[in-house]
Coordinates of C-alpha atoms and ligand atoms in Angstrom, one line a residue:
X186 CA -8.9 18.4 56.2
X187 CA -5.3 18.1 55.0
X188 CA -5.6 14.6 55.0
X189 CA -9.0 14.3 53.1
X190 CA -7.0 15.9 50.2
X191 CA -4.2 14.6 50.4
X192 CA -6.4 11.0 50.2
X193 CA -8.6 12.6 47.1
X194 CA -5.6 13.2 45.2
X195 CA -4.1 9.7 46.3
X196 CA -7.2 8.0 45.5
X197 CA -7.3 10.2 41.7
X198 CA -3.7 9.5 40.8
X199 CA -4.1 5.9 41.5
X200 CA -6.8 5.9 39.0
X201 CA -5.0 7.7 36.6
X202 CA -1.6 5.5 36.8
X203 CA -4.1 2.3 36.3
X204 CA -6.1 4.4 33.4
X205 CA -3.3 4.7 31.9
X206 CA -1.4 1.3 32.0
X207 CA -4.6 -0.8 31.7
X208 CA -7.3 1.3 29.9
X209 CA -5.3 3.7 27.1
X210 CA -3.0 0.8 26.4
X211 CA -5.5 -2.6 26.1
X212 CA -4.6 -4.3 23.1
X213 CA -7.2 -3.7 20.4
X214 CA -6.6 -6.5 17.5
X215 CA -8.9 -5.5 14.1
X216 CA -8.6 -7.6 11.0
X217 CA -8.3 -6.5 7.7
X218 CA -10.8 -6.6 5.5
X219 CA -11.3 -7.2 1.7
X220 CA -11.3 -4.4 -0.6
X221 CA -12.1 -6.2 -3.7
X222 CA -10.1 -10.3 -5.0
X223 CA -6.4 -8.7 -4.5
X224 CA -6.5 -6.2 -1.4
X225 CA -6.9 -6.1 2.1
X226 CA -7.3 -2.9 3.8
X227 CA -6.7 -2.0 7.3
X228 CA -7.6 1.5 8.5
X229 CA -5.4 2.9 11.5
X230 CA -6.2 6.2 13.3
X231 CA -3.1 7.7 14.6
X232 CA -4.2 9.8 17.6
X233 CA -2.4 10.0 20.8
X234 CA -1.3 6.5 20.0
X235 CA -2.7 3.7 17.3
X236 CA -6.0 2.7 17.1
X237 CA -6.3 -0.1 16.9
X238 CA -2.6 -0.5 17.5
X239 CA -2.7 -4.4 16.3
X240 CA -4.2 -5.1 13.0
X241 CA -3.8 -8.8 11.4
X242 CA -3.5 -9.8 8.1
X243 CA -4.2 -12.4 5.5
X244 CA -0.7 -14.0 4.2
X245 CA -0.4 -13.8 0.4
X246 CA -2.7 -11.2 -0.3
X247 CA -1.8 -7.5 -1.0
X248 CA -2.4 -5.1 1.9
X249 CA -2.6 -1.7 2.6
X250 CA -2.5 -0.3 5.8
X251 CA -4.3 3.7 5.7
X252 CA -2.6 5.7 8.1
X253 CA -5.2 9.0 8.8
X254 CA -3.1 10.6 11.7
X255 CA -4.7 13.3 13.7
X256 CA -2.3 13.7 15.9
X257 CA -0.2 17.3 15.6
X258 CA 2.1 16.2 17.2
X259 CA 6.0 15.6 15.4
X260 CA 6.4 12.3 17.6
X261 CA 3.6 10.6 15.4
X262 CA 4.9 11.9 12.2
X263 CA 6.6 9.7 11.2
X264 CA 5.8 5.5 11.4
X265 CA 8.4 3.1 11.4
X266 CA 8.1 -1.0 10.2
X267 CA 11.4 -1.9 11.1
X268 CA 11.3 -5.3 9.7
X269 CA 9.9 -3.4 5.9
X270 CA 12.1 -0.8 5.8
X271 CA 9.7 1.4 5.8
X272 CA 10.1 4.8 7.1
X273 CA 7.4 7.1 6.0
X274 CA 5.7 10.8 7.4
X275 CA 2.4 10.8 7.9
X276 CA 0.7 14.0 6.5
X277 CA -2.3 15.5 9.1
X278 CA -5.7 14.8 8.5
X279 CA -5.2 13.1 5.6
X280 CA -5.3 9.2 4.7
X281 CA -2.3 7.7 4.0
X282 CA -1.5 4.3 2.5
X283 CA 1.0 1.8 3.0
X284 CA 2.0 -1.4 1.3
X285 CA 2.9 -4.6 3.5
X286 CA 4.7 -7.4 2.5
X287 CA 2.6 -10.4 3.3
X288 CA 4.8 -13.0 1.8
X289 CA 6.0 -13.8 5.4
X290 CA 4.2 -14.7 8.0
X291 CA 4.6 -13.5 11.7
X292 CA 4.7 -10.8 13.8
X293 CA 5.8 -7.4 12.9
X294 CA 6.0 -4.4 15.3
X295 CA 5.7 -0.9 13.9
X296 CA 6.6 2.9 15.9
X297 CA 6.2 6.4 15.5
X298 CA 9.7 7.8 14.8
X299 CA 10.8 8.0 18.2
X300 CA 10.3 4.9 19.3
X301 CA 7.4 5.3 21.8
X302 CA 4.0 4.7 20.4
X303 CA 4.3 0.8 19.3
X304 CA 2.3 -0.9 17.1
X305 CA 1.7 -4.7 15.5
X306 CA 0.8 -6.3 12.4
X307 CA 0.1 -10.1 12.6
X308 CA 0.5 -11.9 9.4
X309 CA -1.4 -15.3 8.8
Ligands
CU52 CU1 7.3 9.4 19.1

């Protein structure tokens, strides 16, 4: 009986550990789209992580990337572009935009304040 359970719990926790590196984490890549001639918007919802946590861009065209976090927690508060200098809290519940830089193409990575939740914007 002992080792029924312990094999239940074996088999559980091995689906867990592979929920959580290959289901919660699948990279989920969403194009912006046009808002009208001179802005692209991307829509991000911050909730136990980004989703989707790689949106892509058209180079040379404004963007705006709308934060809505719903996540209470302090770790998403805050989102980092390290390569924008941009720093900026998120306020709960609400959206909230940001300007990107598209004059550059590549590959940016964004973070929650902490470092732990990561994030990508392709430019191209
Ligand atoms: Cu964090």
């Amino acid at each position: 009986m002992a080792q029924a359970l312990t094999l239940v719990v074996a088999v559980v926790l091995i689906g867990f550990i592979s929920w959580w590196f290959f289901g919660k984490h699948e990279q989920k890549e969403v194009s912006a789209t046009m808002e009208d001639k001179n802005l692209q918007k991307v829509k991000i919802v911050v909730d136990g992580g980004y989703t989707p946590n790689t949106v892509v861009l058209k180079k040379d065209v404004p963007a705006e990337i709308v934060f809505e976090r719903k996540d209470p927690s302090a770790c998403l508060e805050k989102v980092v572009f390290e390569d924008f200098g941009i720093n900026e809290t998120l306020p709960k519940d609400q959206d909230h935009a940001i300007k990107i830089d598209t004059h550059k193409a590549g590959e940016f990575n964004y973070a929650c304040g902490m470092n732990m939740f990561h994030g990508k914007v392709i430019v191209k």
